[in-house]
PDB file of C-alpha atoms and ligand atoms in Angstrom:
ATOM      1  CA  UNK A   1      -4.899  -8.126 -11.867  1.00  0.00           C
ATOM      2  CA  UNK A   2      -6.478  -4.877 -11.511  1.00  0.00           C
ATOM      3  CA  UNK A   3      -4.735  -1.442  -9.911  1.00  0.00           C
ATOM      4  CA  UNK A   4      -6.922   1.015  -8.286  1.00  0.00           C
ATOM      5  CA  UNK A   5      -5.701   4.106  -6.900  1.00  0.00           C
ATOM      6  CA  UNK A   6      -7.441   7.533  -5.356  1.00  0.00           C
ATOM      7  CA  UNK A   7      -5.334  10.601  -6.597  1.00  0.00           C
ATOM      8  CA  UNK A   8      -5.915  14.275  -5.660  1.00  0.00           C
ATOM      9  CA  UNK A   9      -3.835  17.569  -5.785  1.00  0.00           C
ATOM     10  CA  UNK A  10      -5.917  18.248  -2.628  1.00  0.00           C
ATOM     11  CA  UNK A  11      -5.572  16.695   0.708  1.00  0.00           C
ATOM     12  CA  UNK A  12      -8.363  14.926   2.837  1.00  0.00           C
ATOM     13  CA  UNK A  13     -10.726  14.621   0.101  1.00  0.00           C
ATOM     14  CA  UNK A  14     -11.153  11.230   1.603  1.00  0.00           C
ATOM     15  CA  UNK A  15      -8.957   9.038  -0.925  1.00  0.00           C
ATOM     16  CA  UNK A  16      -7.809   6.849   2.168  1.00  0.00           C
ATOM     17  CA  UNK A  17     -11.633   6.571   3.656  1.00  0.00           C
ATOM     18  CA  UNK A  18     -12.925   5.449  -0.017  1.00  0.00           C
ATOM     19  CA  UNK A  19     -10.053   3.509  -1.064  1.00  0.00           C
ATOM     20  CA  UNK A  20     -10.413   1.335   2.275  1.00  0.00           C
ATOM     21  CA  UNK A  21     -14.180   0.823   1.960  1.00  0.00           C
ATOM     22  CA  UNK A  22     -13.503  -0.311  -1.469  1.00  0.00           C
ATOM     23  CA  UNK A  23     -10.961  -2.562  -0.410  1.00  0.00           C
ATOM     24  CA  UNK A  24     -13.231  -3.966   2.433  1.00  0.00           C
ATOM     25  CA  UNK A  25     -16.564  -4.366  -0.198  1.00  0.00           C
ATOM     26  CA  UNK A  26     -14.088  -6.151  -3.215  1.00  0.00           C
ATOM     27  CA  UNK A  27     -12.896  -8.630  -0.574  1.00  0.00           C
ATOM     28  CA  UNK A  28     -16.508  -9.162   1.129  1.00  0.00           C
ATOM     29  CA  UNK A  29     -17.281  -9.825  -2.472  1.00  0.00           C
ATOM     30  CA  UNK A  30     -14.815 -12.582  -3.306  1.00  0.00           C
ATOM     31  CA  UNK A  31     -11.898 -10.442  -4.828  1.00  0.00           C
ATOM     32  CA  UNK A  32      -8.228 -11.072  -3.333  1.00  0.00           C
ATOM     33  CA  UNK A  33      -7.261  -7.501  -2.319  1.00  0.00           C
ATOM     34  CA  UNK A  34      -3.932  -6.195  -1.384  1.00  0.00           C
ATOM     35  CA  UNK A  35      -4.474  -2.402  -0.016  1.00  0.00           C
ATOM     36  CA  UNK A  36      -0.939  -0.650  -0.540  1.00  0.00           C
ATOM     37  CA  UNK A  37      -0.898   1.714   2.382  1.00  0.00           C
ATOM     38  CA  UNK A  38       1.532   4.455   0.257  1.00  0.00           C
ATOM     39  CA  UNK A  39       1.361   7.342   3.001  1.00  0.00           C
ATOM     40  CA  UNK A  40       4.375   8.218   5.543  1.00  0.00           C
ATOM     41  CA  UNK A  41       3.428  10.400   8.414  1.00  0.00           C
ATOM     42  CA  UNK A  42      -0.433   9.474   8.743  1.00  0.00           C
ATOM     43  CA  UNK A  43      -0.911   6.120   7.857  1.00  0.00           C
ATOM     44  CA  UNK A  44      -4.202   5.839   7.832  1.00  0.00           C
ATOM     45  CA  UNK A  45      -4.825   2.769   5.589  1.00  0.00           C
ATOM     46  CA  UNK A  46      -2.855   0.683   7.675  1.00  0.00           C
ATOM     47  CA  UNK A  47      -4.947   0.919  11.109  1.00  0.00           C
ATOM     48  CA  UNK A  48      -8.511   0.683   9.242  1.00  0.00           C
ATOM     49  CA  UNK A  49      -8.756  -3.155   9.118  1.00  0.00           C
ATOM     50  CA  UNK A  50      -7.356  -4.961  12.609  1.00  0.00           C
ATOM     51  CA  UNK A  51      -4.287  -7.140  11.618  1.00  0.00           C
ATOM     52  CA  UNK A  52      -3.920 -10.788  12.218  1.00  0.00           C
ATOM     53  CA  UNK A  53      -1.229 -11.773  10.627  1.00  0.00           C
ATOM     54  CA  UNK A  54       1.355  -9.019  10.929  1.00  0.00           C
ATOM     55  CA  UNK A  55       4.509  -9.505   8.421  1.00  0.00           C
ATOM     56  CA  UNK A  56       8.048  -8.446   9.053  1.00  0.00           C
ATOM     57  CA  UNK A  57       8.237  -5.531   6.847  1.00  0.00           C
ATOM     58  CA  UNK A  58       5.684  -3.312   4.781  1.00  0.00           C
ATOM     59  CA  UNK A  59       6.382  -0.340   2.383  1.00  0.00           C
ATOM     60  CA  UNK A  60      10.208   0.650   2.930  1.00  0.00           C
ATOM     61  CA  UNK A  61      10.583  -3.129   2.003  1.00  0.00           C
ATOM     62  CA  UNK A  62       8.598  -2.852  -0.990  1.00  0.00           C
ATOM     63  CA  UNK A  63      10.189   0.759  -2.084  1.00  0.00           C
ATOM     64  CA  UNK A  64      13.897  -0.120  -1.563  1.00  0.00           C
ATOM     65  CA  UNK A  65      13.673  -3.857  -3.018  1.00  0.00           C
ATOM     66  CA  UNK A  66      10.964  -3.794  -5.301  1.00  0.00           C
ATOM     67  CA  UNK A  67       9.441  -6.697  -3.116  1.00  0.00           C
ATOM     68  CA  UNK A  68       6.025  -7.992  -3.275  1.00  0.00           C
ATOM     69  CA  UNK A  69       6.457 -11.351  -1.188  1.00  0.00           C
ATOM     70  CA  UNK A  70       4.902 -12.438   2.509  1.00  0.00           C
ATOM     71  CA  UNK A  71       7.465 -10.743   4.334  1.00  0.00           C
ATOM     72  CA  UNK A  72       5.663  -7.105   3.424  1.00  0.00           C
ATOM     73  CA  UNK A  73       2.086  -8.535   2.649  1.00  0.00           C
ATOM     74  CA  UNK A  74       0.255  -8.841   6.332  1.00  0.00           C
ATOM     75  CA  UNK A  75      -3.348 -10.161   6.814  1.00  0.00           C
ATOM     76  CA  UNK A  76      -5.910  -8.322   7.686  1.00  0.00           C
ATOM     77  CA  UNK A  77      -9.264  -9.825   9.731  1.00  0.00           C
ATOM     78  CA  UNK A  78     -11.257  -9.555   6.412  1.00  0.00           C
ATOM     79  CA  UNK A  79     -10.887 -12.670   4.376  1.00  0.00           C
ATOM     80  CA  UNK A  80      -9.332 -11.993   1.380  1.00  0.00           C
ATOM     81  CA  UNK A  81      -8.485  -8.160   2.240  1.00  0.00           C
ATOM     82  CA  UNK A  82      -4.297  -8.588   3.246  1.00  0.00           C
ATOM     83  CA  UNK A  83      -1.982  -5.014   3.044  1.00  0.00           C
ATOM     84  CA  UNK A  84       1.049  -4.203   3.040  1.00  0.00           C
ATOM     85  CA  UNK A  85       1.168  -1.619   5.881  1.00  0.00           C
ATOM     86  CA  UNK A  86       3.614   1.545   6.106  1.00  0.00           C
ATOM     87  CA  UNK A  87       6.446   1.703   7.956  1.00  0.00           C
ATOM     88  CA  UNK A  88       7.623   5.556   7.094  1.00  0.00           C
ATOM     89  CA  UNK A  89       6.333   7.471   9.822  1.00  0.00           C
ATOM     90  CA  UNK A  90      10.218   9.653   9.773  1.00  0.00           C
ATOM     91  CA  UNK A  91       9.247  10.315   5.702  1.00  0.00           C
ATOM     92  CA  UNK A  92      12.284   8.808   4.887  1.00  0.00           C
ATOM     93  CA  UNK A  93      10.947   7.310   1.510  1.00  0.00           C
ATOM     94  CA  UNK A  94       9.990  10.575  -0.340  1.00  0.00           C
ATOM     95  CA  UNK A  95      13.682  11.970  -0.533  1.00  0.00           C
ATOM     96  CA  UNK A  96      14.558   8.069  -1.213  1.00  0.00           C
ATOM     97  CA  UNK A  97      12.406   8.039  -4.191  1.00  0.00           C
ATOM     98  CA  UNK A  98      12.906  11.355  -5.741  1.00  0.00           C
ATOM     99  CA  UNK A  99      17.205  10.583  -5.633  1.00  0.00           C
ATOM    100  CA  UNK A 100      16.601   6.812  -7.465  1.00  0.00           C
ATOM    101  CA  UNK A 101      16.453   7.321 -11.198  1.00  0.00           C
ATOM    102  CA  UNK A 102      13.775   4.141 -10.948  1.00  0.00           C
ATOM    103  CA  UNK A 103      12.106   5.771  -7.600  1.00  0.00           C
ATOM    104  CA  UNK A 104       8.537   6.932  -9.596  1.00  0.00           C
ATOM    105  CA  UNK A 105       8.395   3.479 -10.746  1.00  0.00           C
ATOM    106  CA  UNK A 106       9.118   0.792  -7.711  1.00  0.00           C
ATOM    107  CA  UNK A 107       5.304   0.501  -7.232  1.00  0.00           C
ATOM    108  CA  UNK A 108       5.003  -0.709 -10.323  1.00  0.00           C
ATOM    109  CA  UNK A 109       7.829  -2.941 -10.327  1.00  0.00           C
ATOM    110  CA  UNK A 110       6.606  -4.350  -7.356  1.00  0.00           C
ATOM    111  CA  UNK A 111       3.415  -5.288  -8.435  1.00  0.00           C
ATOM    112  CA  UNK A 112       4.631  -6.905 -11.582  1.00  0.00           C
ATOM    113  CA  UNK A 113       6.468  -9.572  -9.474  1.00  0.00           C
ATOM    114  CA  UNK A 114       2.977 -10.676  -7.623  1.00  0.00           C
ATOM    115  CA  UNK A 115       1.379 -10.568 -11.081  1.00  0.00           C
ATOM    116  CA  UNK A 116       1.602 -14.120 -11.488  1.00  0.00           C
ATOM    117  CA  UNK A 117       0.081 -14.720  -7.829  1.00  0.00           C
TER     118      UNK A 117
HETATM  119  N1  ATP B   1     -18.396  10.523   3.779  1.00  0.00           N
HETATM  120  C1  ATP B   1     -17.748  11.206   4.722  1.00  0.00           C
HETATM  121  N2  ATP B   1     -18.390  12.139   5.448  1.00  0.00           N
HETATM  122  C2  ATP B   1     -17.721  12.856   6.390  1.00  0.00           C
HETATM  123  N3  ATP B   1     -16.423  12.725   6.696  1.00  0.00           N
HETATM  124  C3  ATP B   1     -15.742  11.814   5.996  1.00  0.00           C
HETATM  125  C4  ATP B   1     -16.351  11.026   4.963  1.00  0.00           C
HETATM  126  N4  ATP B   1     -15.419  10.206   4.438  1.00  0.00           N
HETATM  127  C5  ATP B   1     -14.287  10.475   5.123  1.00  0.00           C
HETATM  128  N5  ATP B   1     -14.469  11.436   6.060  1.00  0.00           N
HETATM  129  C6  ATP B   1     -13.445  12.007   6.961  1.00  0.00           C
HETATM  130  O1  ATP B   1     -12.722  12.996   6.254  1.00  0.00           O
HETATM  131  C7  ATP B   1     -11.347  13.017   6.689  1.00  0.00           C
HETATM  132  C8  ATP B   1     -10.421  12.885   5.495  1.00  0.00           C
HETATM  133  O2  ATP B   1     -10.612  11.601   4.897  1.00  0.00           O
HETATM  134  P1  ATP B   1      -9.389  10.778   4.328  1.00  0.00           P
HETATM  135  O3  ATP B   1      -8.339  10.614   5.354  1.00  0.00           O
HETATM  136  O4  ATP B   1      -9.987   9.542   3.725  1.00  0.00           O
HETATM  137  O5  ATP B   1      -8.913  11.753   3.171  1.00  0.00           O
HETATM  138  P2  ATP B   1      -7.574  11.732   2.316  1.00  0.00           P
HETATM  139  O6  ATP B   1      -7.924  12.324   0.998  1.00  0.00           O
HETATM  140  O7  ATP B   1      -7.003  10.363   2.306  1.00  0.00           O
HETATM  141  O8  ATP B   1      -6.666  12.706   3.171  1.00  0.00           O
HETATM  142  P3  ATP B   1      -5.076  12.944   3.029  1.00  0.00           P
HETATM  143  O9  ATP B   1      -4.898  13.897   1.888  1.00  0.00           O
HETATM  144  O10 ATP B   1      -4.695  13.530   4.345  1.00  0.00           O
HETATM  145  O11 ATP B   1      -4.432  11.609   2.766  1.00  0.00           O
HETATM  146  C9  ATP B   1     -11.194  11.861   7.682  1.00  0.00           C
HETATM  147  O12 ATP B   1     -11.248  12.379   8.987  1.00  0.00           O
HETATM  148  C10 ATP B   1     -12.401  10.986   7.380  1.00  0.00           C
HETATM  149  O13 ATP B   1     -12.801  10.259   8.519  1.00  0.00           O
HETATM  150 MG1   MG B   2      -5.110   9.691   2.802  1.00  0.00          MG
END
């Protein structure tokens, strides 16, 4: 499994834009992709690929219980592209994180439970 992420002290540099065309080429080109839409109040990610399969839950999920199963992974129109989509648009998540002694790390956690997938 590989992890790709777009980081950047500055804002709309277009991390979103090239992390979703990325996502969109891997899958076109036979990779399973799961897109991890991370942002609260403008959640870009989550409305750049139409959703077919919509799942129950999406980031909070994933944050709060370290889960990484179908109920937060949702399928996207692109075969092999699914995401799990954000859910934070009150920014509830970022005082979450920052009072859980684990809270940099639940991404990581997550991911190590699909590792095997
Ligand atoms: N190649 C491009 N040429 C012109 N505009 C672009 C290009 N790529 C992206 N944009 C536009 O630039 C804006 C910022 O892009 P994007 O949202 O991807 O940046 P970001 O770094 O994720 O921003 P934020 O810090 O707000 O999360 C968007 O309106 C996007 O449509
Ligand atoms: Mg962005």
């Amino acid at each position: 499994m590989n992890v790709i992420i777009a980081v950047s002290s500055k804002g709309s540099v277009t991390k979103t834009t090239l992390i979703s065309n990325l996502a969109g080429l891997l899958a076109d080109s036979g990779y399973r992709v799961l897109a991890i839409d991370a942002e609260n109040t403008q959640p870009a990610l989550s409305s750049h690929y139409p959703i077919v399969e919509q799942a129950t839950n999406g980031f909070i999920k994933l944050i709060k219980e370290r889960c990484l199963g179908p109920e937060v992974i949702s399928k996207t129109s692109i075969d092999g592209l699914d995401i799990v989509v954000s859910d934070d648009r009150s920014d509830t998540l970022s005082e979450y994180i920052l009072h859980e002694a684990d809270g940099r790390y639940r991404i990581s956690q997550a991911l190590k439970t699909a590792e095997d997938h």
